[in-house]
Amino acid sequence: MRILKCIVLVTLLAQSNGFFINTLGNVAKTIVDTAGKVIGTAGKTAENLVETSVNTVGNVIDTGVKIAGNVVETVVHTGVDVFCAVVGVLVPCREVSGGSGYSAPLPIRCNALADIVFVVDASSSVGSVNFKKVLSLVANMVASFTFGASNVRFGLVVYSTEAQIWFNLDEYNVVYEVQKNILETPYDGGNTYTDRALNLISDTYMFENHAGGREDAPGIVVLITDGQSNNPTATLSAAKRLKDHDVTIFSVGITSSIKESELQGVASRAENVFKATDFDALAGILGLIVDKTCVASRGTKEVIQVSTPKTTAQPAPIAPACKTVADILYVIDSSGSIGPVNYNKLLQFTVDLTQNFKIGTADVLFAGVVFSHTAKKMFDLKDNPTQDSLKKALLNTQYMNSTTHTDLALDLVANQTMFSTASGGRSNARKIVIVLTDGLSSSPEKTQVSAARLKSRGIIIVSVGIGQAEDAELKGMASTADDVFKIASFDALSQIKQQVIQRACLKSR
């Protein structure tokens, strides 16, 4: 029997204000002292990183000092190979002396042997912005533990109406990979069936050897939800099922609107329940959760000695974020309204998307169609089974510079059976079409008919509109309203890259 298992329930109310600021660009490098004061800033953000966000990170550091009962007198410098999470983005954090690992914005670290599985609520009441804040908190908690095969390992379950395992305990070997994949968890929307997520852990034996669990490692689950579950009785039953197997549960609720009775019912004991008034109080909660779970896992805490970064080297390349089996086909607008400069930006965007998928005959394959006054096949699914060949094929696509017959491109996909076995399609792969266009098609009615034809065959359509693209047409083509993405210009394509990746990845599962 396993020696101990712990569950941490972090409940976040969707209406609360943000813990981190909402920034879309590169986050400015900062130098902060342990009292949370800004010593200096350098760099530039797309929306300008404001002082309050820097203070937020500093406040987390300050809270950690108080919890640890120690004062780190050295100035904390932002590094280039150590990462903290801010609004769903990993930014340079600071380097641990001796290069022994990565640090969250806490000057303490827990050295332990434990298996930690995060369970994150992706229901509609959370909202996409708050969801990123939750993921940022989780990513920072990850970095507060010594990571490795002989220390702490992490898994992730995401849920709303249904629950699914996003990654198991043995899937990643570098803490940066864990943080990155946590932050890229897709937001789906739906109900709040917390019981299904808790039961999934039991039903799939996530702490057992086949999923990366270790017999001598305490199990720690961080369950993050935005309030009362849809089925409180079933949630308490699922929690009891875990506790009956030596699972210790911590419940953490945020805002006064939380259902305290459910928090108490899920937790193993009264002292395992924590509450905070709002998102600004998460600084204290992060440290308390780390402290309590460290004790529960029989770990030891150490004060992190901070040093100035020694190198500007980038983190080692990591595996693509989305691991799935899918046949994805680009339908790319090549009309005259785009122009050659923006057309190259569009092609580079398609390359950027593909690099977040594992390419291969057992994983994800891509095909492409380009259109203007006519439609042309770029390449079939079977033609480019590697990242290098796929990148070259996409970037070498010629610009057509004429009208916008989106319907002809969609018809080409159907008529030439581009998802067929002969073209490289696979029966076990989800079929996804990503349409990228900058305006209303030349034949709107025909475009809708052509899109409906593909959707009737079970093909998922994601539509991406740039500039003057018509909202109604984008929604009419797409499989659901959540499969529509709209931006003002080609320069803003990077702003929706992760959203498109997450959507396509989610649709392929």
PDB file of N, CA, C and O in Angstrom, residues 213-271:
ATOM      1  N   GLY A 213       3.409   6.528 -11.706  1.00  0.00           N
ATOM      2  CA  GLY A 213       3.406   6.605 -10.249  1.00  0.00           C
ATOM      3  C   GLY A 213       4.455   5.706  -9.634  1.00  0.00           C
ATOM      4  O   GLY A 213       4.906   4.735 -10.243  1.00  0.00           O
ATOM      5  N   ARG A 214       4.838   6.045  -8.414  1.00  0.00           N
ATOM      6  CA  ARG A 214       5.858   5.277  -7.706  1.00  0.00           C
ATOM      7  C   ARG A 214       5.316   4.840  -6.354  1.00  0.00           C
ATOM      8  O   ARG A 214       4.707   5.639  -5.644  1.00  0.00           O
ATOM      9  N   GLU A 215       5.566   3.601  -6.001  1.00  0.00           N
ATOM     10  CA  GLU A 215       4.991   3.017  -4.798  1.00  0.00           C
ATOM     11  C   GLU A 215       5.416   3.748  -3.531  1.00  0.00           C
ATOM     12  O   GLU A 215       4.665   3.844  -2.565  1.00  0.00           O
ATOM     13  N   ASP A 216       6.641   4.284  -3.537  1.00  0.00           N
ATOM     14  CA  ASP A 216       7.153   4.939  -2.331  1.00  0.00           C
ATOM     15  C   ASP A 216       6.930   6.442  -2.333  1.00  0.00           C
ATOM     16  O   ASP A 216       7.416   7.146  -1.441  1.00  0.00           O
ATOM     17  N   ALA A 217       6.190   6.954  -3.332  1.00  0.00           N
ATOM     18  CA  ALA A 217       5.986   8.405  -3.429  1.00  0.00           C
ATOM     19  C   ALA A 217       4.586   8.795  -2.986  1.00  0.00           C
ATOM     20  O   ALA A 217       3.598   8.261  -3.483  1.00  0.00           O
ATOM     21  N   PRO A 218       4.463   9.722  -2.037  1.00  0.00           N
ATOM     22  CA  PRO A 218       3.134  10.232  -1.687  1.00  0.00           C
ATOM     23  C   PRO A 218       2.473  10.862  -2.914  1.00  0.00           C
ATOM     24  O   PRO A 218       3.134  11.495  -3.731  1.00  0.00           O
ATOM     25  N   GLY A 219       1.170  10.673  -3.048  1.00  0.00           N
ATOM     26  CA  GLY A 219       0.440  11.263  -4.157  1.00  0.00           C
ATOM     27  C   GLY A 219      -0.154  12.605  -3.770  1.00  0.00           C
ATOM     28  O   GLY A 219      -0.813  12.723  -2.735  1.00  0.00           O
ATOM     29  N   ILE A 220       0.083  13.624  -4.562  1.00  0.00           N
ATOM     30  CA  ILE A 220      -0.438  14.975  -4.303  1.00  0.00           C
ATOM     31  C   ILE A 220      -1.236  15.413  -5.512  1.00  0.00           C
ATOM     32  O   ILE A 220      -0.727  15.403  -6.623  1.00  0.00           O
ATOM     33  N   VAL A 221      -2.506  15.772  -5.297  1.00  0.00           N
ATOM     34  CA  VAL A 221      -3.348  16.248  -6.378  1.00  0.00           C
ATOM     35  C   VAL A 221      -3.791  17.671  -6.072  1.00  0.00           C
ATOM     36  O   VAL A 221      -4.285  17.946  -4.994  1.00  0.00           O
ATOM     37  N   VAL A 222      -3.561  18.576  -7.009  1.00  0.00           N
ATOM     38  CA  VAL A 222      -3.989  19.961  -6.862  1.00  0.00           C
ATOM     39  C   VAL A 222      -5.233  20.156  -7.717  1.00  0.00           C
ATOM     40  O   VAL A 222      -5.157  20.198  -8.934  1.00  0.00           O
ATOM     41  N   LEU A 223      -6.381  20.233  -7.058  1.00  0.00           N
ATOM     42  CA  LEU A 223      -7.648  20.375  -7.759  1.00  0.00           C
ATOM     43  C   LEU A 223      -8.072  21.836  -7.771  1.00  0.00           C
ATOM     44  O   LEU A 223      -8.255  22.442  -6.722  1.00  0.00           O
ATOM     45  N   ILE A 224      -8.224  22.427  -8.936  1.00  0.00           N
ATOM     46  CA  ILE A 224      -8.541  23.848  -9.058  1.00  0.00           C
ATOM     47  C   ILE A 224      -9.911  24.011  -9.686  1.00  0.00           C
ATOM     48  O   ILE A 224     -10.137  23.585 -10.816  1.00  0.00           O
ATOM     49  N   THR A 225     -10.844  24.627  -8.953  1.00  0.00           N
ATOM     50  CA  THR A 225     -12.205  24.789  -9.443  1.00  0.00           C
ATOM     51  C   THR A 225     -12.740  26.163  -9.072  1.00  0.00           C
ATOM     52  O   THR A 225     -12.210  26.820  -8.181  1.00  0.00           O
ATOM     53  N   ASP A 226     -13.763  26.612  -9.771  1.00  0.00           N
ATOM     54  CA  ASP A 226     -14.247  27.983  -9.561  1.00  0.00           C
ATOM     55  C   ASP A 226     -15.449  28.061  -8.637  1.00  0.00           C
ATOM     56  O   ASP A 226     -16.088  29.104  -8.547  1.00  0.00           O
ATOM     57  N   GLY A 227     -15.790  26.981  -7.962  1.00  0.00           N
ATOM     58  CA  GLY A 227     -16.913  27.072  -7.028  1.00  0.00           C
ATOM     59  C   GLY A 227     -17.551  25.722  -6.766  1.00  0.00           C
ATOM     60  O   GLY A 227     -16.939  24.675  -6.949  1.00  0.00           O
ATOM     61  N   GLN A 228     -18.803  25.755  -6.372  1.00  0.00           N
ATOM     62  CA  GLN A 228     -19.517  24.530  -6.042  1.00  0.00           C
ATOM     63  C   GLN A 228     -19.669  23.658  -7.277  1.00  0.00           C
ATOM     64  O   GLN A 228     -19.939  24.137  -8.379  1.00  0.00           O
ATOM     65  N   SER A 229     -19.501  22.375  -7.122  1.00  0.00           N
ATOM     66  CA  SER A 229     -19.634  21.444  -8.235  1.00  0.00           C
ATOM     67  C   SER A 229     -21.101  21.250  -8.609  1.00  0.00           C
ATOM     68  O   SER A 229     -22.007  21.553  -7.824  1.00  0.00           O
ATOM     69  N   ASN A 230     -21.343  20.727  -9.805  1.00  0.00           N
ATOM     70  CA  ASN A 230     -22.705  20.471 -10.263  1.00  0.00           C
ATOM     71  C   ASN A 230     -23.390  19.369  -9.461  1.00  0.00           C
ATOM     72  O   ASN A 230     -24.615  19.352  -9.341  1.00  0.00           O
ATOM     73  N   ASN A 231     -22.591  18.468  -8.924  1.00  0.00           N
ATOM     74  CA  ASN A 231     -23.141  17.356  -8.157  1.00  0.00           C
ATOM     75  C   ASN A 231     -22.353  17.209  -6.853  1.00  0.00           C
ATOM     76  O   ASN A 231     -21.458  16.371  -6.749  1.00  0.00           O
ATOM     77  N   PRO A 232     -22.671  18.049  -5.858  1.00  0.00           N
ATOM     78  CA  PRO A 232     -21.900  18.043  -4.612  1.00  0.00           C
ATOM     79  C   PRO A 232     -21.853  16.685  -3.922  1.00  0.00           C
ATOM     80  O   PRO A 232     -20.811  16.300  -3.379  1.00  0.00           O
ATOM     81  N   THR A 233     -22.969  15.962  -3.941  1.00  0.00           N
ATOM     82  CA  THR A 233     -22.994  14.648  -3.289  1.00  0.00           C
ATOM     83  C   THR A 233     -21.999  13.700  -3.937  1.00  0.00           C
ATOM     84  O   THR A 233     -21.246  12.994  -3.257  1.00  0.00           O
ATOM     85  N   ALA A 234     -21.994  13.699  -5.279  1.00  0.00           N
ATOM     86  CA  ALA A 234     -21.057  12.837  -6.002  1.00  0.00           C
ATOM     87  C   ALA A 234     -19.613  13.289  -5.783  1.00  0.00           C
ATOM     88  O   ALA A 234     -18.700  12.451  -5.710  1.00  0.00           O
ATOM     89  N   THR A 235     -19.401  14.600  -5.656  1.00  0.00           N
ATOM     90  CA  THR A 235     -18.057  15.116  -5.412  1.00  0.00           C
ATOM     91  C   THR A 235     -17.535  14.645  -4.059  1.00  0.00           C
ATOM     92  O   THR A 235     -16.390  14.206  -3.938  1.00  0.00           O
ATOM     93  N   LEU A 236     -18.381  14.732  -3.039  1.00  0.00           N
ATOM     94  CA  LEU A 236     -17.969  14.268  -1.711  1.00  0.00           C
ATOM     95  C   LEU A 236     -17.709  12.767  -1.711  1.00  0.00           C
ATOM     96  O   LEU A 236     -16.787  12.284  -1.052  1.00  0.00           O
ATOM     97  N   SER A 237     -18.513  12.038  -2.479  1.00  0.00           N
ATOM     98  CA  SER A 237     -18.319  10.591  -2.581  1.00  0.00           C
ATOM     99  C   SER A 237     -16.995  10.263  -3.269  1.00  0.00           C
ATOM    100  O   SER A 237     -16.261   9.365  -2.847  1.00  0.00           O
ATOM    101  N   ALA A 238     -16.693  11.015  -4.334  1.00  0.00           N
ATOM    102  CA  ALA A 238     -15.431  10.801  -5.054  1.00  0.00           C
ATOM    103  C   ALA A 238     -14.237  11.149  -4.181  1.00  0.00           C
ATOM    104  O   ALA A 238     -13.201  10.474  -4.211  1.00  0.00           O
ATOM    105  N   ALA A 239     -14.384  12.208  -3.370  1.00  0.00           N
ATOM    106  CA  ALA A 239     -13.313  12.593  -2.452  1.00  0.00           C
ATOM    107  C   ALA A 239     -13.109  11.521  -1.384  1.00  0.00           C
ATOM    108  O   ALA A 239     -11.975  11.164  -1.042  1.00  0.00           O
ATOM    109  N   LYS A 240     -14.213  10.981  -0.860  1.00  0.00           N
ATOM    110  CA  LYS A 240     -14.120   9.925   0.146  1.00  0.00           C
ATOM    111  C   LYS A 240     -13.437   8.690  -0.425  1.00  0.00           C
ATOM    112  O   LYS A 240     -12.644   8.024   0.253  1.00  0.00           O
ATOM    113  N   ARG A 241     -13.733   8.406  -1.679  1.00  0.00           N
ATOM    114  CA  ARG A 241     -13.113   7.261  -2.348  1.00  0.00           C
ATOM    115  C   ARG A 241     -11.591   7.392  -2.345  1.00  0.00           C
ATOM    116  O   ARG A 241     -10.868   6.423  -2.109  1.00  0.00           O
ATOM    117  N   LEU A 242     -11.110   8.597  -2.584  1.00  0.00           N
ATOM    118  CA  LEU A 242      -9.670   8.842  -2.557  1.00  0.00           C
ATOM    119  C   LEU A 242      -9.129   8.791  -1.131  1.00  0.00           C
ATOM    120  O   LEU A 242      -8.085   8.193  -0.857  1.00  0.00           O
ATOM    121  N   LYS A 243      -9.858   9.432  -0.203  1.00  0.00           N
ATOM    122  CA  LYS A 243      -9.395   9.446   1.187  1.00  0.00           C
ATOM    123  C   LYS A 243      -9.364   8.046   1.775  1.00  0.00           C
ATOM    124  O   LYS A 243      -8.519   7.736   2.618  1.00  0.00           O
ATOM    125  N   ASP A 244     -10.266   7.187   1.335  1.00  0.00           N
ATOM    126  CA  ASP A 244     -10.271   5.799   1.805  1.00  0.00           C
ATOM    127  C   ASP A 244      -9.030   5.042   1.347  1.00  0.00           C
ATOM    128  O   ASP A 244      -8.738   3.959   1.868  1.00  0.00           O
ATOM    129  N   HIS A 245      -8.340   5.597   0.361  1.00  0.00           N
ATOM    130  CA  HIS A 245      -7.095   4.993  -0.120  1.00  0.00           C
ATOM    131  C   HIS A 245      -5.896   5.838   0.320  1.00  0.00           C
ATOM    132  O   HIS A 245      -4.927   6.010  -0.414  1.00  0.00           O
ATOM    133  N   ASP A 246      -5.989   6.377   1.539  1.00  0.00           N
ATOM    134  CA  ASP A 246      -4.889   7.115   2.168  1.00  0.00           C
ATOM    135  C   ASP A 246      -4.547   8.408   1.448  1.00  0.00           C
ATOM    136  O   ASP A 246      -3.392   8.849   1.435  1.00  0.00           O
ATOM    137  N   VAL A 247      -5.519   9.019   0.840  1.00  0.00           N
ATOM    138  CA  VAL A 247      -5.317  10.302   0.176  1.00  0.00           C
ATOM    139  C   VAL A 247      -5.640  11.418   1.172  1.00  0.00           C
ATOM    140  O   VAL A 247      -6.687  11.413   1.798  1.00  0.00           O
ATOM    141  N   THR A 248      -4.725  12.359   1.309  1.00  0.00           N
ATOM    142  CA  THR A 248      -4.956  13.530   2.139  1.00  0.00           C
ATOM    143  C   THR A 248      -5.362  14.684   1.235  1.00  0.00           C
ATOM    144  O   THR A 248      -4.668  14.985   0.268  1.00  0.00           O
ATOM    145  N   ILE A 249      -6.462  15.337   1.543  1.00  0.00           N
ATOM    146  CA  ILE A 249      -6.990  16.387   0.679  1.00  0.00           C
ATOM    147  C   ILE A 249      -6.917  17.747   1.367  1.00  0.00           C
ATOM    148  O   ILE A 249      -7.342  17.904   2.506  1.00  0.00           O
ATOM    149  N   PHE A 250      -6.363  18.721   0.636  1.00  0.00           N
ATOM    150  CA  PHE A 250      -6.361  20.119   1.080  1.00  0.00           C
ATOM    151  C   PHE A 250      -7.358  20.893   0.224  1.00  0.00           C
ATOM    152  O   PHE A 250      -7.361  20.769  -1.006  1.00  0.00           O
ATOM    153  N   SER A 251      -8.224  21.695   0.847  1.00  0.00           N
ATOM    154  CA  SER A 251      -9.192  22.534   0.141  1.00  0.00           C
ATOM    155  C   SER A 251      -8.836  23.997   0.325  1.00  0.00           C
ATOM    156  O   SER A 251      -8.662  24.452   1.456  1.00  0.00           O
ATOM    157  N   VAL A 252      -8.733  24.714  -0.786  1.00  0.00           N
ATOM    158  CA  VAL A 252      -8.412  26.141  -0.732  1.00  0.00           C
ATOM    159  C   VAL A 252      -9.471  26.902  -1.519  1.00  0.00           C
ATOM    160  O   VAL A 252      -9.635  26.680  -2.719  1.00  0.00           O
ATOM    161  N   GLY A 253     -10.198  27.784  -0.845  1.00  0.00           N
ATOM    162  CA  GLY A 253     -11.254  28.547  -1.489  1.00  0.00           C
ATOM    163  C   GLY A 253     -10.922  30.023  -1.559  1.00  0.00           C
ATOM    164  O   GLY A 253     -10.337  30.573  -0.630  1.00  0.00           O
ATOM    165  N   ILE A 254     -11.289  30.657  -2.666  1.00  0.00           N
ATOM    166  CA  ILE A 254     -10.993  32.076  -2.869  1.00  0.00           C
ATOM    167  C   ILE A 254     -12.290  32.847  -3.078  1.00  0.00           C
ATOM    168  O   ILE A 254     -13.138  32.426  -3.862  1.00  0.00           O
ATOM    169  N   THR A 255     -12.435  33.966  -2.385  1.00  0.00           N
ATOM    170  CA  THR A 255     -13.592  34.861  -2.290  1.00  0.00           C
ATOM    171  C   THR A 255     -14.606  34.310  -1.291  1.00  0.00           C
ATOM    172  O   THR A 255     -14.641  33.118  -0.995  1.00  0.00           O
ATOM    173  N   SER A 256     -15.439  35.195  -0.794  1.00  0.00           N
ATOM    174  CA  SER A 256     -16.425  34.828   0.233  1.00  0.00           C
ATOM    175  C   SER A 256     -17.600  34.073  -0.342  1.00  0.00           C
ATOM    176  O   SER A 256     -18.437  33.559   0.410  1.00  0.00           O
ATOM    177  N   SER A 257     -17.683  33.958  -1.658  1.00  0.00           N
ATOM    178  CA  SER A 257     -18.821  33.289  -2.300  1.00  0.00           C
ATOM    179  C   SER A 257     -18.644  31.784  -2.403  1.00  0.00           C
ATOM    180  O   SER A 257     -19.543  31.086  -2.878  1.00  0.00           O
ATOM    181  N   ILE A 258     -17.515  31.287  -1.995  1.00  0.00           N
ATOM    182  CA  ILE A 258     -17.239  29.870  -2.147  1.00  0.00           C
ATOM    183  C   ILE A 258     -18.118  29.047  -1.203  1.00  0.00           C
ATOM    184  O   ILE A 258     -18.562  29.538  -0.164  1.00  0.00           O
ATOM    185  N   LYS A 259     -18.410  27.834  -1.561  1.00  0.00           N
ATOM    186  CA  LYS A 259     -19.227  26.939  -0.735  1.00  0.00           C
ATOM    187  C   LYS A 259     -18.324  26.257   0.284  1.00  0.00           C
ATOM    188  O   LYS A 259     -17.675  25.256  -0.002  1.00  0.00           O
ATOM    189  N   GLU A 260     -18.306  26.817   1.496  1.00  0.00           N
ATOM    190  CA  GLU A 260     -17.367  26.320   2.497  1.00  0.00           C
ATOM    191  C   GLU A 260     -17.678  24.891   2.926  1.00  0.00           C
ATOM    192  O   GLU A 260     -16.769  24.111   3.220  1.00  0.00           O
ATOM    193  N   SER A 261     -18.950  24.527   2.965  1.00  0.00           N
ATOM    194  CA  SER A 261     -19.301  23.168   3.397  1.00  0.00           C
ATOM    195  C   SER A 261     -18.717  22.116   2.460  1.00  0.00           C
ATOM    196  O   SER A 261     -18.300  21.036   2.902  1.00  0.00           O
ATOM    197  N   GLU A 262     -18.662  22.435   1.162  1.00  0.00           N
ATOM    198  CA  GLU A 262     -18.072  21.476   0.225  1.00  0.00           C
ATOM    199  C   GLU A 262     -16.558  21.420   0.406  1.00  0.00           C
ATOM    200  O   GLU A 262     -15.962  20.349   0.324  1.00  0.00           O
ATOM    201  N   LEU A 263     -15.946  22.572   0.669  1.00  0.00           N
ATOM    202  CA  LEU A 263     -14.512  22.587   0.935  1.00  0.00           C
ATOM    203  C   LEU A 263     -14.184  21.722   2.149  1.00  0.00           C
ATOM    204  O   LEU A 263     -13.242  20.926   2.138  1.00  0.00           O
ATOM    205  N   GLN A 264     -14.976  21.890   3.201  1.00  0.00           N
ATOM    206  CA  GLN A 264     -14.757  21.111   4.423  1.00  0.00           C
ATOM    207  C   GLN A 264     -14.994  19.630   4.171  1.00  0.00           C
ATOM    208  O   GLN A 264     -14.264  18.770   4.687  1.00  0.00           O
ATOM    209  N   GLY A 265     -16.015  19.326   3.366  1.00  0.00           N
ATOM    210  CA  GLY A 265     -16.339  17.928   3.099  1.00  0.00           C
ATOM    211  C   GLY A 265     -15.286  17.231   2.273  1.00  0.00           C
ATOM    212  O   GLY A 265     -15.022  16.033   2.450  1.00  0.00           O
ATOM    213  N   VAL A 266     -14.686  17.951   1.369  1.00  0.00           N
ATOM    214  CA  VAL A 266     -13.656  17.361   0.517  1.00  0.00           C
ATOM    215  C   VAL A 266     -12.348  17.204   1.278  1.00  0.00           C
ATOM    216  O   VAL A 266     -11.634  16.221   1.107  1.00  0.00           O
ATOM    217  N   ALA A 267     -12.025  18.175   2.144  1.00  0.00           N
ATOM    218  CA  ALA A 267     -10.754  18.144   2.872  1.00  0.00           C
ATOM    219  C   ALA A 267     -10.711  17.007   3.884  1.00  0.00           C
ATOM    220  O   ALA A 267     -11.736  16.547   4.398  1.00  0.00           O
ATOM    221  N   SER A 268      -9.505  16.564   4.175  1.00  0.00           N
ATOM    222  CA  SER A 268      -9.329  15.465   5.128  1.00  0.00           C
ATOM    223  C   SER A 268      -9.587  15.901   6.561  1.00  0.00           C
ATOM    224  O   SER A 268     -10.040  15.119   7.388  1.00  0.00           O
ATOM    225  N   ARG A 269      -9.294  17.149   6.859  1.00  0.00           N
ATOM    226  CA  ARG A 269      -9.503  17.673   8.210  1.00  0.00           C
ATOM    227  C   ARG A 269      -9.682  19.182   8.126  1.00  0.00           C
ATOM    228  O   ARG A 269      -9.348  19.792   7.100  1.00  0.00           O
ATOM    229  N   ALA A 270     -10.184  19.784   9.180  1.00  0.00           N
ATOM    230  CA  ALA A 270     -10.522  21.208   9.159  1.00  0.00           C
ATOM    231  C   ALA A 270      -9.312  22.091   8.872  1.00  0.00           C
ATOM    232  O   ALA A 270      -9.409  23.095   8.169  1.00  0.00           O
ATOM    233  N   GLU A 271      -8.159  21.705   9.424  1.00  0.00           N
ATOM    234  CA  GLU A 271      -6.971  22.542   9.227  1.00  0.00           C
ATOM    235  C   GLU A 271      -6.413  22.447   7.805  1.00  0.00           C
ATOM    236  O   GLU A 271      -5.461  23.145   7.455  1.00  0.00           O
TER     237      GLU A 271
END
